[in-house]
Amino acid sequence: MNSQSVSTFRLQFIFVVVSIIFAILFLRLWYLQILQGEKFLTLSEENRIRLTRVKAPRGLFLDTNGQVLVKNRPSFNVFIIPEDAKDLPYTAKQLAELLPIPEKEIIAKVKKSQRPKFEPVLIQRDIPLSKVAYLEEHKMSLPGVIVEVEPLRYNIYGNFASHILGYLGEINEEQLKDTVSYPGRRLGDLVGQYGLERSMEGFLMGEDGGKQVEVNASGRELRVLSQKDQKPGHDIVLTIDLNIQSLVEEAFRDKTGAAIVMDPNNGHILAMVSNPSFNPNLFAGGISSADWKSLIENSYHPLQNRAIQGTYSPGSTFKIITSAGGLEKGLVNRNSTVFCGGSIRIGNNVKRCWKFGGHGSVTIVDALRQSCNVYYYKVGGELGIGALAKYAMSFGLGRPTGIGLPNEESGLIPTEEWKRKTLGEKWYPSETADAAIGQGFVSVTPLQLVNMVSAVANGGTLYKPMLVKEIRDSDNQLVKEFKPEIIRKVPVKEENLKVIRKGMWAVVNEEHGTGSKSRIEGLNVAGKTGTAQVIKLKSKIKPKMLPEKYRDHAWFVAFAPVDDPKIALVVFVEHGLKGGDAAAPVAKLIFEGIFNKGSELTKKSPTEAPTPLNL
């Protein structure tokens, strides 16, 4: 082989080798860029790009006059980005020394998260500014730890209207599965769990936004690559009047029970108080174990909304129903009398009036004024439990009102059929006598009673109670308006309702009226007292000597002014003993405040709002 042939061979060999190398490189690049290109592009972007969720602020709550009751405030929240926190135990240990959360819990939160590792995991909400500053200063030594600002719920007046407004809590597993009611929600998100925060969740929650940002190796944001704006939730305008609600809360401050003020002409709830109450701000960033334990172990049950969830015997307030039935059936009229000798025998039972020796011959107005039991034993017995139940239900008793708050109780209006099916027993005439004066099996909520008295006041129209007047967007544009809704006209003629109103006026304004402690000079108030028995005493023990839990409940229902009703109310004092002594004076304070009649509660200013909490 000559030298030229050798050179040619070498060149050919080198060409083949180089070609093979290029072929291998080409195939490798083809594999990486074509077959695996999407994967590595994603990995590349994840290493330098962060997808950040921008939480939408919830809508506000406003009173009927536009005063803000619940808003949002900035909350500094701590997150861990799992893929950046290479040494999770170390990071958790450092955070545990700074935050009120155990190291193991931090690790568990990160591991429990089912989101991609480049997405932040919430560790702690609402940390103080001093700790925010510390984390920013030590950012380089805590890779993967970031602080984000998010809107947090803030009830401006603390406990104010807490049972109406409600509170937020972390979304639970059942709610997470309900993607229709909770679209786009994730583990750790706060959603309404009580009150209107819960029932109006669909309007209050907005649409979250997001942004794609470029970050450096330490996780610091360099620039925003793209962004989707968040959309705030809708604002809820209530029927509640800030000033009236404040007035009622002040009047009821040292009582346990409920009080409700309603406009009898449209069903608007102007105030609804359940006492004791709670501070929804405790739940805003996640309630502590100690605070939760304090609430649920409190023997007075502050989380119970007694206005709609407490069911109690209505006592003598139910005599309004028995009166309506007796008048409509023609068993009694304005001038007819029934004799009360202090007791009456019904079968083998002797039923007694509260007044020893009795009231003598009384008309229906007298019977209402003095709350004569024997009168109503007799009228109720002639009506029968079927008719009593019919009239009670027509006034909305024994069934939910549909006010729009979660977990409203129905109470009970008993019938012969109910007792047979429930207890397997027949109905006795003595039980009809008990029902006629609001005792025995009968139970109602305070809301049902104020709705009943509103129908008496306005001439027989039973309205659906309302708490929400309007829904508006963040630009104050009307989204939805809630108009008064009539449930029914009660089956009682106006002339008979007029007799009942006369009797209720006498309760407050005439001699020996049981509601005289609600009398106000210059204001015509009509009312009815009620004392609901808790236990039946076999011996004569002074009621005040009984343990509190065995004492009778006190009721008072009322409306004013009589000739042009603007306000209807119910006052229920749990274990308050007599309605005339415990509940009527509270009603007087409320009426005086609303109508500016010189109440102690309005000496500062009848329109002064409560002082916002400095939280």
mmCIF file of C-alpha atoms in Angstrom, residues 242-462:
data_model
loop_
_atom_site.group_PDB
_atom_site.id
_atom_site.type_symbol
_atom_site.label_atom_id
_atom_site.label_comp_id
_atom_site.label_asym_id
_atom_site.label_seq_id
_atom_site.Cartn_x
_atom_site.Cartn_y
_atom_site.Cartn_z
ATOM 1 C CA LEU A 242 -75.818 48.554 63.805
ATOM 2 C CA ASN A 243 -77.309 50.918 66.372
ATOM 3 C CA ILE A 244 -80.302 48.750 67.280
ATOM 4 C CA GLN A 245 -78.160 45.616 67.481
ATOM 5 C CA SER A 246 -75.737 47.468 69.775
ATOM 6 C CA LEU A 247 -78.622 48.684 71.917
ATOM 7 C CA VAL A 248 -80.065 45.179 72.334
ATOM 8 C CA GLU A 249 -76.665 43.681 73.108
ATOM 9 C CA GLU A 250 -76.145 46.293 75.812
ATOM 10 C CA ALA A 251 -79.610 45.723 77.294
ATOM 11 C CA PHE A 252 -78.963 41.984 77.345
ATOM 12 C CA ARG A 253 -75.366 42.158 78.535
ATOM 13 C CA ASP A 254 -75.793 40.362 81.887
ATOM 14 C CA LYS A 255 -78.480 37.923 80.733
ATOM 15 C CA THR A 256 -78.405 34.444 79.227
ATOM 16 C CA GLY A 257 -80.896 33.891 76.438
ATOM 17 C CA ALA A 258 -81.968 35.679 73.280
ATOM 18 C CA ALA A 259 -83.612 38.871 72.070
ATOM 19 C CA ILE A 260 -84.804 39.705 68.557
ATOM 20 C CA VAL A 261 -86.118 42.932 67.042
ATOM 21 C CA MET A 262 -88.116 42.647 63.814
ATOM 22 C CA ASP A 263 -89.873 45.057 61.491
ATOM 23 C CA PRO A 264 -93.398 43.545 61.461
ATOM 24 C CA ASN A 265 -94.153 45.144 58.108
ATOM 25 C CA ASN A 266 -91.603 43.235 56.033
ATOM 26 C CA GLY A 267 -89.891 40.560 58.141
ATOM 27 C CA HIS A 268 -86.569 42.395 58.353
ATOM 28 C CA ILE A 269 -84.534 41.387 61.394
ATOM 29 C CA LEU A 270 -83.132 44.611 62.853
ATOM 30 C CA ALA A 271 -81.318 42.916 65.733
ATOM 31 C CA MET A 272 -80.738 39.350 66.854
ATOM 32 C CA VAL A 273 -78.842 38.648 70.051
ATOM 33 C CA SER A 274 -77.889 35.359 71.648
ATOM 34 C CA ASN A 275 -76.006 35.538 74.908
ATOM 35 C CA PRO A 276 -73.345 34.532 75.810
ATOM 36 C CA SER A 277 -71.631 35.230 72.514
ATOM 37 C CA PHE A 278 -68.107 34.715 71.162
ATOM 38 C CA ASN A 279 -65.464 36.628 69.233
ATOM 39 C CA PRO A 280 -65.229 35.462 65.583
ATOM 40 C CA ASN A 281 -61.735 36.982 65.388
ATOM 41 C CA LEU A 282 -60.529 34.015 67.450
ATOM 42 C CA PHE A 283 -61.176 31.863 64.369
ATOM 43 C CA ALA A 284 -59.700 34.224 61.780
ATOM 44 C CA GLY A 285 -56.223 32.725 61.605
ATOM 45 C CA GLY A 286 -57.159 29.314 62.992
ATOM 46 C CA ILE A 287 -58.416 29.046 66.563
ATOM 47 C CA SER A 288 -56.001 27.790 69.208
ATOM 48 C CA SER A 289 -56.690 24.543 71.046
ATOM 49 C CA ALA A 290 -57.031 26.439 74.323
ATOM 50 C CA ASP A 291 -59.589 28.898 72.930
ATOM 51 C CA TRP A 292 -61.590 26.121 71.272
ATOM 52 C CA LYS A 293 -61.627 24.086 74.460
ATOM 53 C CA SER A 294 -62.774 27.133 76.416
ATOM 54 C CA LEU A 295 -65.723 27.624 74.053
ATOM 55 C CA ILE A 296 -66.947 24.047 73.792
ATOM 56 C CA GLU A 297 -66.544 23.299 77.511
ATOM 57 C CA ASN A 298 -68.356 26.462 78.610
ATOM 58 C CA SER A 299 -71.532 25.308 80.383
ATOM 59 C CA TYR A 300 -73.446 28.300 78.949
ATOM 60 C CA HIS A 301 -72.716 27.151 75.370
ATOM 61 C CA PRO A 302 -71.652 30.436 73.726
ATOM 62 C CA LEU A 303 -71.557 28.835 70.267
ATOM 63 C CA GLN A 304 -75.279 28.040 70.392
ATOM 64 C CA ASN A 305 -77.475 30.591 68.676
ATOM 65 C CA ARG A 306 -80.380 30.481 71.112
ATOM 66 C CA ALA A 307 -82.464 32.693 68.817
ATOM 67 C CA ILE A 308 -82.837 29.896 66.252
ATOM 68 C CA GLN A 309 -81.349 26.781 67.879
ATOM 69 C CA GLY A 310 -82.797 26.993 71.377
ATOM 70 C CA THR A 311 -86.201 25.302 71.692
ATOM 71 C CA TYR A 312 -88.220 26.063 74.807
ATOM 72 C CA SER A 313 -91.770 25.906 76.095
ATOM 73 C CA PRO A 314 -93.355 29.259 75.175
ATOM 74 C CA GLY A 315 -95.347 29.467 78.403
ATOM 75 C CA SER A 316 -98.176 31.986 78.466
ATOM 76 C CA THR A 317 -97.078 33.708 75.247
ATOM 77 C CA PHE A 318 -98.854 30.750 73.600
ATOM 78 C CA LYS A 319 -102.136 32.064 74.989
ATOM 79 C CA ILE A 320 -102.147 34.369 71.966
ATOM 80 C CA ILE A 321 -102.625 31.259 69.814
ATOM 81 C CA THR A 322 -105.330 29.809 72.073
ATOM 82 C CA SER A 323 -107.083 33.193 71.988
ATOM 83 C CA ALA A 324 -106.999 33.244 68.183
ATOM 84 C CA GLY A 325 -108.453 29.743 67.979
ATOM 85 C CA GLY A 326 -111.182 30.440 70.542
ATOM 86 C CA LEU A 327 -112.249 33.645 68.796
ATOM 87 C CA GLU A 328 -112.198 32.127 65.300
ATOM 88 C CA LYS A 329 -114.183 29.069 66.359
ATOM 89 C CA GLY A 330 -116.749 31.253 68.129
ATOM 90 C CA LEU A 331 -116.079 29.676 71.525
ATOM 91 C CA VAL A 332 -115.520 33.134 73.046
ATOM 92 C CA ASN A 333 -115.932 36.745 71.994
ATOM 93 C CA ARG A 334 -114.873 40.178 73.199
ATOM 94 C CA ASN A 335 -117.559 40.318 75.898
ATOM 95 C CA SER A 336 -118.112 36.689 76.920
ATOM 96 C CA THR A 337 -116.743 35.547 80.272
ATOM 97 C CA VAL A 338 -115.258 32.407 81.756
ATOM 98 C CA PHE A 339 -115.158 31.791 85.495
ATOM 99 C CA CYS A 340 -111.807 31.109 87.145
ATOM 100 C CA GLY A 341 -112.080 29.681 90.647
ATOM 101 C CA GLY A 342 -108.365 28.979 90.939
ATOM 102 C CA SER A 343 -108.433 25.415 89.620
ATOM 103 C CA ILE A 344 -110.224 23.032 87.287
ATOM 104 C CA ARG A 345 -110.489 19.247 87.190
ATOM 105 C CA ILE A 346 -109.624 17.603 83.875
ATOM 106 C CA GLY A 347 -110.066 13.858 84.077
ATOM 107 C CA ASN A 348 -108.070 12.696 87.071
ATOM 108 C CA ASN A 349 -105.923 15.830 87.079
ATOM 109 C CA VAL A 350 -106.474 19.095 88.899
ATOM 110 C CA LYS A 351 -105.059 22.023 86.938
ATOM 111 C CA ARG A 352 -104.446 25.183 88.923
ATOM 112 C CA CYS A 353 -104.263 28.843 88.034
ATOM 113 C CA TRP A 354 -101.175 30.743 89.108
ATOM 114 C CA LYS A 355 -103.379 32.997 91.276
ATOM 115 C CA PHE A 356 -104.579 31.283 94.436
ATOM 116 C CA GLY A 357 -108.363 31.661 94.679
ATOM 117 C CA GLY A 358 -108.649 32.480 90.981
ATOM 118 C CA HIS A 359 -109.562 35.551 88.937
ATOM 119 C CA GLY A 360 -113.348 35.231 89.021
ATOM 120 C CA SER A 361 -115.297 35.941 85.834
ATOM 121 C CA VAL A 362 -112.940 37.179 83.117
ATOM 122 C CA THR A 363 -113.253 38.254 79.494
ATOM 123 C CA ILE A 364 -110.618 37.370 76.931
ATOM 124 C CA VAL A 365 -108.969 40.780 77.413
ATOM 125 C CA ASP A 366 -108.910 40.198 81.183
ATOM 126 C CA ALA A 367 -107.521 36.692 80.648
ATOM 127 C CA LEU A 368 -104.666 37.997 78.522
ATOM 128 C CA ARG A 369 -104.003 40.922 80.867
ATOM 129 C CA GLN A 370 -103.753 38.751 83.984
ATOM 130 C CA SER A 371 -102.596 35.599 82.162
ATOM 131 C CA CYS A 372 -105.377 33.468 83.652
ATOM 132 C CA ASN A 373 -104.572 29.771 83.242
ATOM 133 C CA VAL A 374 -108.058 28.415 83.983
ATOM 134 C CA TYR A 375 -109.563 30.537 81.188
ATOM 135 C CA TYR A 376 -107.201 28.928 78.688
ATOM 136 C CA TYR A 377 -107.554 25.430 80.116
ATOM 137 C CA LYS A 378 -111.281 25.703 79.353
ATOM 138 C CA VAL A 379 -110.936 27.329 75.918
ATOM 139 C CA GLY A 380 -108.131 24.966 74.923
ATOM 140 C CA GLY A 381 -110.149 21.962 76.019
ATOM 141 C CA GLU A 382 -113.074 23.021 73.835
ATOM 142 C CA LEU A 383 -110.780 23.658 70.881
ATOM 143 C CA GLY A 384 -108.960 20.335 71.143
ATOM 144 C CA ILE A 385 -105.327 19.660 70.332
ATOM 145 C CA GLY A 386 -106.014 19.391 66.590
ATOM 146 C CA ALA A 387 -107.338 22.949 66.305
ATOM 147 C CA LEU A 388 -104.673 24.295 68.659
ATOM 148 C CA ALA A 389 -101.973 22.710 66.496
ATOM 149 C CA LYS A 390 -103.567 24.100 63.336
ATOM 150 C CA TYR A 391 -103.558 27.692 64.583
ATOM 151 C CA ALA A 392 -100.079 27.388 66.094
ATOM 152 C CA MET A 393 -98.631 26.123 62.824
ATOM 153 C CA SER A 394 -100.452 28.786 60.813
ATOM 154 C CA PHE A 395 -98.545 31.379 62.852
ATOM 155 C CA GLY A 396 -95.259 29.622 62.018
ATOM 156 C CA LEU A 397 -94.703 27.756 65.284
ATOM 157 C CA GLY A 398 -93.127 24.313 65.327
ATOM 158 C CA ARG A 399 -91.307 24.593 62.007
ATOM 159 C CA PRO A 400 -88.165 26.371 60.711
ATOM 160 C CA THR A 401 -88.732 29.931 59.519
ATOM 161 C CA GLY A 402 -86.236 29.650 56.662
ATOM 162 C CA ILE A 403 -84.209 32.625 57.849
ATOM 163 C CA GLY A 404 -81.109 31.389 56.031
ATOM 164 C CA LEU A 405 -78.850 30.555 58.967
ATOM 165 C CA PRO A 406 -77.468 27.010 59.282
ATOM 166 C CA ASN A 407 -78.944 24.513 61.750
ATOM 167 C CA GLU A 408 -82.214 26.280 62.547
ATOM 168 C CA GLU A 409 -84.353 24.146 64.851
ATOM 169 C CA SER A 410 -88.060 23.518 64.287
ATOM 170 C CA GLY A 411 -89.400 23.106 67.812
ATOM 171 C CA LEU A 412 -92.573 21.043 68.253
ATOM 172 C CA ILE A 413 -96.317 21.534 68.054
ATOM 173 C CA PRO A 414 -97.708 18.201 69.265
ATOM 174 C CA THR A 415 -100.727 16.347 67.901
ATOM 175 C CA GLU A 416 -102.465 13.098 68.743
ATOM 176 C CA GLU A 417 -100.834 11.472 65.713
ATOM 177 C CA TRP A 418 -97.379 12.733 66.714
ATOM 178 C CA LYS A 419 -97.678 11.233 70.203
ATOM 179 C CA ARG A 420 -98.968 7.929 68.898
ATOM 180 C CA LYS A 421 -96.156 7.605 66.339
ATOM 181 C CA THR A 422 -93.378 8.952 68.548
ATOM 182 C CA LEU A 423 -94.233 7.625 71.991
ATOM 183 C CA GLY A 424 -96.706 4.907 71.148
ATOM 184 C CA GLU A 425 -99.260 6.427 73.531
ATOM 185 C CA LYS A 426 -102.678 8.016 73.233
ATOM 186 C CA TRP A 427 -103.341 11.703 73.834
ATOM 187 C CA TYR A 428 -104.943 12.829 77.115
ATOM 188 C CA PRO A 429 -107.215 15.858 77.716
ATOM 189 C CA SER A 430 -104.869 17.131 80.435
ATOM 190 C CA GLU A 431 -102.137 17.365 77.787
ATOM 191 C CA THR A 432 -104.389 19.613 75.712
ATOM 192 C CA ALA A 433 -104.741 21.858 78.778
ATOM 193 C CA ASP A 434 -100.951 21.989 79.106
ATOM 194 C CA ALA A 435 -100.562 22.851 75.421
ATOM 195 C CA ALA A 436 -103.185 25.627 75.671
ATOM 196 C CA ILE A 437 -100.913 27.556 78.062
ATOM 197 C CA GLY A 438 -97.671 26.744 76.227
ATOM 198 C CA GLN A 439 -96.443 23.942 78.450
ATOM 199 C CA GLY A 440 -96.096 20.181 78.083
ATOM 200 C CA PHE A 441 -94.749 19.013 74.736
ATOM 201 C CA VAL A 442 -94.938 22.425 73.037
ATOM 202 C CA SER A 443 -91.568 23.959 72.157
ATOM 203 C CA VAL A 444 -90.616 26.921 69.981
ATOM 204 C CA THR A 445 -87.636 29.106 69.146
ATOM 205 C CA PRO A 446 -87.462 32.816 70.020
ATOM 206 C CA LEU A 447 -87.451 33.609 66.290
ATOM 207 C CA GLN A 448 -90.754 31.791 65.804
ATOM 208 C CA LEU A 449 -92.348 33.805 68.610
ATOM 209 C CA VAL A 450 -91.255 37.193 67.272
ATOM 210 C CA ASN A 451 -92.601 36.151 63.877
ATOM 211 C CA MET A 452 -95.896 35.171 65.517
ATOM 212 C CA VAL A 453 -96.281 38.494 67.323
ATOM 213 C CA SER A 454 -95.372 40.370 64.123
ATOM 214 C CA ALA A 455 -98.320 38.727 62.374
ATOM 215 C CA VAL A 456 -100.612 39.794 65.218
ATOM 216 C CA ALA A 457 -99.256 43.349 65.029
ATOM 217 C CA ASN A 458 -99.494 43.824 61.253
ATOM 218 C CA GLY A 459 -102.989 42.442 60.758
ATOM 219 C CA GLY A 460 -102.282 38.802 59.991
ATOM 220 C CA THR A 461 -99.416 38.625 57.481
ATOM 221 C CA LEU A 462 -96.721 36.077 58.310
#
